[in-house]
Coordinates of C-alpha atoms and ligand atoms in Angstrom, one line a residue:
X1024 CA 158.3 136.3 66.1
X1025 CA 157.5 132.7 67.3
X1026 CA 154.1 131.9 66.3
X1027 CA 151.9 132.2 69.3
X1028 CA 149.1 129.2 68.6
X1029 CA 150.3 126.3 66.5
X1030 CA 148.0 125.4 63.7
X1031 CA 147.5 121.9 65.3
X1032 CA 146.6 123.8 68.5
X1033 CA 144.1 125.8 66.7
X1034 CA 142.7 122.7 65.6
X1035 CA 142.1 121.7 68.9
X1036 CA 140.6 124.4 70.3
X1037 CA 138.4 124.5 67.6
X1038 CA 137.3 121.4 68.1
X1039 CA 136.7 121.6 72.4
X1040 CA 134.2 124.6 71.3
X1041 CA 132.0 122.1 69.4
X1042 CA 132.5 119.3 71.5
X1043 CA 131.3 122.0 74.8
X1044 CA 128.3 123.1 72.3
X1045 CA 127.0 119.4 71.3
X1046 CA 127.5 118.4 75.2
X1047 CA 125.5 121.3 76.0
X1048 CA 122.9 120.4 73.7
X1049 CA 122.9 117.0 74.5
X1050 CA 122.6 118.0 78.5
X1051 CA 119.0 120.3 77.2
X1052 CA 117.8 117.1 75.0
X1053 CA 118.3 114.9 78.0
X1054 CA 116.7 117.1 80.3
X1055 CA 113.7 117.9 77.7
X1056 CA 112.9 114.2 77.3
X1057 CA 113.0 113.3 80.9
X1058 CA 110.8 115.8 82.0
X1059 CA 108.1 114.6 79.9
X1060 CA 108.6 110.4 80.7
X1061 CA 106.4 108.5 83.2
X1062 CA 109.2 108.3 85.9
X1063 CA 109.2 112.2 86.0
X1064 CA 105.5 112.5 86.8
X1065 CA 106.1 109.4 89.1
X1066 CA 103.8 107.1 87.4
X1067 CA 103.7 103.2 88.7
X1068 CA 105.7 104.4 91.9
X1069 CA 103.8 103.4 94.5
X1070 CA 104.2 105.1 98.3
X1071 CA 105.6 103.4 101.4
X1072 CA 101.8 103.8 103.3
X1073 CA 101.9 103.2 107.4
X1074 CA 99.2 100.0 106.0
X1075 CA 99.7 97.9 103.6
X1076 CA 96.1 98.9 102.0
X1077 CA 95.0 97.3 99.3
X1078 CA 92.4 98.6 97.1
X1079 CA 92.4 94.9 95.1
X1080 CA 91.0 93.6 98.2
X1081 CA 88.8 96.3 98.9
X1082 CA 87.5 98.2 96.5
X1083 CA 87.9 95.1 93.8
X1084 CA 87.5 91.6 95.5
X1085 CA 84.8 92.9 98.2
X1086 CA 83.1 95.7 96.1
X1087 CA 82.9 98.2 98.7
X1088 CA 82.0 101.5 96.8
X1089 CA 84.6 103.9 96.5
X1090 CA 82.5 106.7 98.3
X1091 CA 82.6 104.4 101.5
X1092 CA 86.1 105.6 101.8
X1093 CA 86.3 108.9 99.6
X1094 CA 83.4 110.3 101.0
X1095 CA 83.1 114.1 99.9
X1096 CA 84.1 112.9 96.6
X1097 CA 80.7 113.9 94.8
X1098 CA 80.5 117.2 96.8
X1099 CA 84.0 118.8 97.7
X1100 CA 87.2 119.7 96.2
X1101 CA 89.0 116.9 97.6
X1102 CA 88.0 113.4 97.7
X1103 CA 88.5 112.6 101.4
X1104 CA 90.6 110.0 103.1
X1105 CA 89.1 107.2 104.9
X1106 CA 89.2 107.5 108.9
X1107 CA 90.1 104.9 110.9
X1108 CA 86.3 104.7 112.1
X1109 CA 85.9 103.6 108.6
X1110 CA 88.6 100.9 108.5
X1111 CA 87.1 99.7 112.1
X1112 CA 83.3 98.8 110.9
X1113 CA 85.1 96.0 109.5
X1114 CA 88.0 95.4 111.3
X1115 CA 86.8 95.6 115.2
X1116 CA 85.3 92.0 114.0
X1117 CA 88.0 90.7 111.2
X1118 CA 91.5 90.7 111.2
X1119 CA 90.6 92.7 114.7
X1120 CA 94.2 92.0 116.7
X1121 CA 96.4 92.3 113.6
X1122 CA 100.0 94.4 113.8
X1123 CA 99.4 95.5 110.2
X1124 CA 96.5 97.4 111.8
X1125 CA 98.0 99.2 114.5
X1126 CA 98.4 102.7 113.3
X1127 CA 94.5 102.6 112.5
X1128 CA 93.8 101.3 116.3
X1129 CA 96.5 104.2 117.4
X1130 CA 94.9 106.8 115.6
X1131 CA 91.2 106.0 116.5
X1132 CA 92.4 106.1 120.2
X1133 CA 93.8 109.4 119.9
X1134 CA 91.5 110.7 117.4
X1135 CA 93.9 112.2 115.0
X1136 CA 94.2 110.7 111.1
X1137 CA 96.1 107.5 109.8
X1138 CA 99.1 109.6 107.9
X1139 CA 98.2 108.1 104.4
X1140 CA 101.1 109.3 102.2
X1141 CA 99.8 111.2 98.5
X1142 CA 100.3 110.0 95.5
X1143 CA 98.3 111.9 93.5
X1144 CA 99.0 115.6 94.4
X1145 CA 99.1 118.7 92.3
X1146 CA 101.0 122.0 92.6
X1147 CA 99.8 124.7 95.4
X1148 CA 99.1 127.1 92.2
X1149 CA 96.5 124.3 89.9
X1150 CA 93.0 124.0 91.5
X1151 CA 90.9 121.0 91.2
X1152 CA 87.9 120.2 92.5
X1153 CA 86.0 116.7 92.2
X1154 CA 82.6 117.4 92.7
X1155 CA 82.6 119.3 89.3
X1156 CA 84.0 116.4 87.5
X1157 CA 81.8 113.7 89.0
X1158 CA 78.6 115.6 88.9
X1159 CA 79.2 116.2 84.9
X1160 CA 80.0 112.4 84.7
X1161 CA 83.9 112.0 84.3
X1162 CA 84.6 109.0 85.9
X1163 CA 87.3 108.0 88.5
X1164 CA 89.0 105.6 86.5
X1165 CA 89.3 107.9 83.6
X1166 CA 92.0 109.9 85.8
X1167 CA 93.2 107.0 88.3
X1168 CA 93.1 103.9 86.3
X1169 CA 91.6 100.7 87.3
X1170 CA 92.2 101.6 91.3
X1171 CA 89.8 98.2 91.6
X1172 CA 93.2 95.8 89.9
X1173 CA 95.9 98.2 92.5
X1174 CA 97.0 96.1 95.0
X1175 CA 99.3 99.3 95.9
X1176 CA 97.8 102.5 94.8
X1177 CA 99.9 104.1 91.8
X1178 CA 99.3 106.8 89.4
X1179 CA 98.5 106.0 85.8
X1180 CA 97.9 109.5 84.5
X1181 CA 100.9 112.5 85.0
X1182 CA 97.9 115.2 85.6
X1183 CA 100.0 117.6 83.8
X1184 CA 98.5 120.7 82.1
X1185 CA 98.7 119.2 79.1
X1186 CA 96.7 116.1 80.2
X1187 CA 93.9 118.4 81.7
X1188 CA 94.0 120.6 78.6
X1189 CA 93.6 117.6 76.4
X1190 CA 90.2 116.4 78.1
X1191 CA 88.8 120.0 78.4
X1192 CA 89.4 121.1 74.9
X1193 CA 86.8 118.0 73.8
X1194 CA 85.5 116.5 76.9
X1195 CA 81.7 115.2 74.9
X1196 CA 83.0 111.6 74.3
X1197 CA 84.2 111.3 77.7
X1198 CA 81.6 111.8 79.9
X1199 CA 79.4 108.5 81.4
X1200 CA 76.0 108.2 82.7
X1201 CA 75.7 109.5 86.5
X1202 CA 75.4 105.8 87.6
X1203 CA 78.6 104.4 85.4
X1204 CA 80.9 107.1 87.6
X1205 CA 82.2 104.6 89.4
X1206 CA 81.9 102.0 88.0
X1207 CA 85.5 100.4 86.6
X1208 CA 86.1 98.6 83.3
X1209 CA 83.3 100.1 81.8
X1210 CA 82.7 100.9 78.0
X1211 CA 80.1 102.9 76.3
X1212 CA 77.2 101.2 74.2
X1213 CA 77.8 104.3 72.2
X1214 CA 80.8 106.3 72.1
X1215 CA 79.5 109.0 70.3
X1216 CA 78.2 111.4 72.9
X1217 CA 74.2 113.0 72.2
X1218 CA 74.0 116.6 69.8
X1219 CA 73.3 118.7 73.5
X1220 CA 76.4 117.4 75.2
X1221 CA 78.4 118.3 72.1
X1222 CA 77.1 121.6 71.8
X1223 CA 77.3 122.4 75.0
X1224 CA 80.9 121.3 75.0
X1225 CA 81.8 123.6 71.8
X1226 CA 80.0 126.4 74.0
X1227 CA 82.1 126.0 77.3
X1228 CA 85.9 124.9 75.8
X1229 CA 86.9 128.6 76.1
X1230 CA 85.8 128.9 79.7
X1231 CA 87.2 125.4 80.6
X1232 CA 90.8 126.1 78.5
X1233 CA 91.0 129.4 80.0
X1234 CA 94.0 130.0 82.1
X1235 CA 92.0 131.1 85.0
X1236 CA 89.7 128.1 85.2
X1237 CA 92.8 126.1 86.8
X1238 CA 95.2 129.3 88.3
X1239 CA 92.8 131.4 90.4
Ligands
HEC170 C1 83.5 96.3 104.5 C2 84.5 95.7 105.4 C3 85.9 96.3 105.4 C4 86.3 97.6 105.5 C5 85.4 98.9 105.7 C6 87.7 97.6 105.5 N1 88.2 96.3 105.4 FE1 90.1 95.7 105.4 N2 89.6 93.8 105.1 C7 88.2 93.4 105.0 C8 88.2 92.0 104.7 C9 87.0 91.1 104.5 C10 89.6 91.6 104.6 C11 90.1 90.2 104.3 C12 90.3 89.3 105.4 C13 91.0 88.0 105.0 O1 91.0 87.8 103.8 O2 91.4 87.3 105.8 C14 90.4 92.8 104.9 C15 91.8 92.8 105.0 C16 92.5 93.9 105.3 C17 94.0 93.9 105.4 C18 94.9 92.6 105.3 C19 95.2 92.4 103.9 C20 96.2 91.3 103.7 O3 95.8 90.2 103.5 O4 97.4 91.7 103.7 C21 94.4 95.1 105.7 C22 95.8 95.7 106.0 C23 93.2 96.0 105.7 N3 92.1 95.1 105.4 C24 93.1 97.3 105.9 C25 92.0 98.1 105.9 C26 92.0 99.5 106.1 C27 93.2 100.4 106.4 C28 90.7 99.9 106.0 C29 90.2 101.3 106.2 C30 90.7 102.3 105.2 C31 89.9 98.7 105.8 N4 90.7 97.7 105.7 C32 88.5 98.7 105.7 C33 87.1 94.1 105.2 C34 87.1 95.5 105.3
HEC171 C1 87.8 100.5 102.2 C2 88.2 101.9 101.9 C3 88.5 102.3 100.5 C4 87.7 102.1 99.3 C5 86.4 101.3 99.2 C6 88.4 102.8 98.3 N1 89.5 103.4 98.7 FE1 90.8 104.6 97.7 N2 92.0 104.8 99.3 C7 91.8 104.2 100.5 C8 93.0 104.3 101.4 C9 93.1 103.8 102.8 C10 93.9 105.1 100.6 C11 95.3 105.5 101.0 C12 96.3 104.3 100.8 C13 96.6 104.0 99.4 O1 97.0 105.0 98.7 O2 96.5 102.9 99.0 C14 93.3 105.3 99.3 C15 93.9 106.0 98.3 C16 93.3 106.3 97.0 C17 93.8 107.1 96.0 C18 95.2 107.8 96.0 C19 95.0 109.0 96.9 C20 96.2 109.9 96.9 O3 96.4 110.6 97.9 O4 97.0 110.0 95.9 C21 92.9 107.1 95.0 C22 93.1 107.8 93.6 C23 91.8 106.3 95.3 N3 92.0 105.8 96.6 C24 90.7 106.0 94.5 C25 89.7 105.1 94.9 C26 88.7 104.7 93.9 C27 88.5 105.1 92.5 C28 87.9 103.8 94.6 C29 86.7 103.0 94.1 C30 86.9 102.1 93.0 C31 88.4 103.7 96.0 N4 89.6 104.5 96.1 C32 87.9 102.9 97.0 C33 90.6 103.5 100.9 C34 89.6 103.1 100.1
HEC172 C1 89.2 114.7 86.1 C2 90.2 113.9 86.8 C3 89.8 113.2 88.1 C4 88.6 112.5 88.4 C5 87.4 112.2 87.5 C6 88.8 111.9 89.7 N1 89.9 112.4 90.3 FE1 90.7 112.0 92.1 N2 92.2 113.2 91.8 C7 92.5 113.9 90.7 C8 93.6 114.9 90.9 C9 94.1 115.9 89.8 C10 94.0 114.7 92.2 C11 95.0 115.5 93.0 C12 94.3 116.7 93.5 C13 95.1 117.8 94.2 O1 96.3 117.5 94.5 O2 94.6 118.9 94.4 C14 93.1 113.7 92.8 C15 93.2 113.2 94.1 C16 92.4 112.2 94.6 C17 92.5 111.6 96.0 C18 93.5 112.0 97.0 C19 93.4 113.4 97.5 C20 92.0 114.0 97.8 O3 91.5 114.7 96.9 O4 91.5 113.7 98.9 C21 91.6 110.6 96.1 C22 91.3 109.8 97.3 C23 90.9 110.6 94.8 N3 91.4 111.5 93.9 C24 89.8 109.7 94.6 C25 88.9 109.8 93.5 C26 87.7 109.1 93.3 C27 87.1 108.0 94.3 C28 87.2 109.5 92.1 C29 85.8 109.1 91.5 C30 84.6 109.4 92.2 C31 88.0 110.5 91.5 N4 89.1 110.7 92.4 C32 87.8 111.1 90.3 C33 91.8 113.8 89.5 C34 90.6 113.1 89.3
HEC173 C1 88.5 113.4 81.2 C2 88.1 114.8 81.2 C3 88.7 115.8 82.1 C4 90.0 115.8 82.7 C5 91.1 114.8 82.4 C6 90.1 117.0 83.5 N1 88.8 117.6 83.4 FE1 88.4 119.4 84.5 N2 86.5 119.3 83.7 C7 86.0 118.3 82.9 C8 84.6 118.5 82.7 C9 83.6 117.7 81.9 C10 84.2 119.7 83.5 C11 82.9 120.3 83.7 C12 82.5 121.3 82.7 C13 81.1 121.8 83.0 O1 80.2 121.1 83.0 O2 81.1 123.0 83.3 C14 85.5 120.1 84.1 C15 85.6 121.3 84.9 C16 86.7 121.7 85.6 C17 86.8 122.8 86.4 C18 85.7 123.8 86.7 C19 85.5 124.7 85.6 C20 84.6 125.9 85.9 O3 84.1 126.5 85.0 O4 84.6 126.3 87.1 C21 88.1 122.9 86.8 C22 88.7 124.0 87.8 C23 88.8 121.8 86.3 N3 88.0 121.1 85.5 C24 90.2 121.5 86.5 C25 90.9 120.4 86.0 C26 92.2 120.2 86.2 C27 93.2 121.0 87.0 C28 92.5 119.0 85.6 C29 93.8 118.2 85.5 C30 94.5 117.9 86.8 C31 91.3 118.5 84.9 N4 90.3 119.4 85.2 C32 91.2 117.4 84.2 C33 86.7 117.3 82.3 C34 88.0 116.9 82.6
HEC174 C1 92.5 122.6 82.8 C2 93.4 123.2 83.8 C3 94.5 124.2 83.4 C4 94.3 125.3 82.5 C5 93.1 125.7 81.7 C6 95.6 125.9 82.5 N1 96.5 125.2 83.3 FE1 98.5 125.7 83.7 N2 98.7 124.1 84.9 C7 97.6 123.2 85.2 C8 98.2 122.2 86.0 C9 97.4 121.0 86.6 C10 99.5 122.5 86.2 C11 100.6 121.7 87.0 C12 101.2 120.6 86.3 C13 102.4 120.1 87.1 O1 102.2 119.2 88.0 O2 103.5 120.6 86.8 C14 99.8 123.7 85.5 C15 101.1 124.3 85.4 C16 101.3 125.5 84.8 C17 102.6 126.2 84.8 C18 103.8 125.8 85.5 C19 104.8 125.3 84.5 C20 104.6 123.9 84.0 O3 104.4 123.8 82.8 O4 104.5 123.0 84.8 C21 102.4 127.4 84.1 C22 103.4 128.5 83.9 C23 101.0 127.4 83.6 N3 100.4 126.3 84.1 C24 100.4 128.5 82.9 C25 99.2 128.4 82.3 C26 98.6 129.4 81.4 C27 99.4 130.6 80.9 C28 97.4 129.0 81.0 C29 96.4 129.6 80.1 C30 96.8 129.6 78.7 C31 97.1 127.8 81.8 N4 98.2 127.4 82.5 C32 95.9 127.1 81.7 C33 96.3 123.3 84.7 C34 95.8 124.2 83.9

């Protein structure tokens, strides 16, 4: 009987299996790393905004506190979006007949809000809340970056769990005086946080690492 599989074909299959595995493998190492790099969690991708905002300008070059614009940031869950009201203090007076400012004229005539695209947004199933954080001095830069330097508005941080869970597991030597909050470019005088703060830290990194803290 004719043999049914060369030996040089059995060679060949054996060696498609291992090629199929290590391509396989390959495929999962690929995926593995890019889910964990900065274009995955879209960081330094900037969103095409109906104004060309610029927080440089604004919050940077003029000073204007961010709470001018993000105005139930010490209080609420979310931080708030400027209306065009806002924007108009300024700009029935300066730059007052500009076409960059159109959709904030439009949307102060019909009363409804500029569409500001997000680029800073978690999934449905993670709760945040901002109050919480700036009331127990974690400062705005600490989780957006010098927003002051931005003449787009980018993420520096991917808000992952992982991120969150590495602040709340130790959060002592990150926490500013009340009146630093909001302050950018700031550094401590001393980075070593006072004995209550630590203690009360130690006491509350179950609660805060607990699943249920951030999926109610
Ligand atoms: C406290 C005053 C103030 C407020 C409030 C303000 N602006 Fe401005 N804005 C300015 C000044 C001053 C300039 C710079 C004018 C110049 O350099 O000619 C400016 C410039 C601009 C420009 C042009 C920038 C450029 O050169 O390309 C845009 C667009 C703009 N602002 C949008 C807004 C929007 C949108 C809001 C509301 C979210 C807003 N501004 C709120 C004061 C303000
Ligand atoms: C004059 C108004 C104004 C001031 C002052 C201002 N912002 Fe904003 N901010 C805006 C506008 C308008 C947007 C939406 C357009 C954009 O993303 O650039 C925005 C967007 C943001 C976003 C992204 C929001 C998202 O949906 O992802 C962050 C974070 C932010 N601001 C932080 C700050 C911080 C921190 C400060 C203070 C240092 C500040 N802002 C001061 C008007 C302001
Ligand atoms: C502990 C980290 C953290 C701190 C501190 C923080 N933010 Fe945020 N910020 C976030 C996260 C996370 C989101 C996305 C929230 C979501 O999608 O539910 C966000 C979203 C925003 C938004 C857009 C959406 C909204 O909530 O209205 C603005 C504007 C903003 N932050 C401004 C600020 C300002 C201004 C400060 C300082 C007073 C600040 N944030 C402090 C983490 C932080
Ligand atoms: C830089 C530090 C830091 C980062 C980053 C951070 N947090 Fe927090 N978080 C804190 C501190 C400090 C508290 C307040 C603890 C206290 O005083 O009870 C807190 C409290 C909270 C609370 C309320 C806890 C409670 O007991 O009700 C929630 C919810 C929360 N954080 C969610 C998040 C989420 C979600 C992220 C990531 C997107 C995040 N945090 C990132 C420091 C941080
Ligand atoms: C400090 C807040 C915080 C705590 C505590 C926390 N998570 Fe999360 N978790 C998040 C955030 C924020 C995301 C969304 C990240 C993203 O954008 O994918 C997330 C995402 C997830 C996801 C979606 C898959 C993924 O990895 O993206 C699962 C599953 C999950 N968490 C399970 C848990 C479990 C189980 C625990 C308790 C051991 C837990 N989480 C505790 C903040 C938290």
């Amino acid at each position: 009987m004719a043999q049914l599989f060369t030996p040089r074909a059995t060679v060949r299959f054996r060696a498609a299996i291992i090629l199929v595995l290590a391509g396989g493998l390959a495929i999962g190492a690929l995926l593995f790393f890019w889910a964990r790099s900065d274009p995955a969690w879209n960081l330094g991708k900037p969103a095409k905004q109906p104004i060309p905002f610029q927080h440089s300008l604004h919050a940077g070059t003029l000073g204007i506190d961010c709470r001018y614009c993000h105005s139930t940031v010490e209080r609420a869950a979310a931080a708030g979006m400027p209306s065009a009201a806002a924007c108009l203090t300024c700009h029935s007076e300066i730059w007052q007949g500009a076409s960059l400012l159109e959709p904030v004229r439009t949307s102060a005539a019909l009363d409804i809000p500029i569409p500001w695209l997000s680029v800073h947004r978690l999934p449905a199933y993670a709760y945040f809340h901002h109050g919480i954080h700036v009331s127990a001095g974690v400062a705005c830069e600490s989780c957006h970056g010098r927003v002051d330097t931005m003449r787009e508005t980018v993420k520096t941080q991917t808000l992952s769990m992982g991120w969150c869970l590495d602040c709340h597991r130790d959060p002592a030597g990150r926490i500013r005086p009340q009146d630093a909050v909001f302050s950018m470019g700031w550094t401590p005088h001393d980075s070593s946080a006072p004995e209550e703060v630590k203690a009360f830290y130690r006491e509350a990194r179950s609660r805060l690492t607990d699943c249920s803290t951030c999926h109610r």
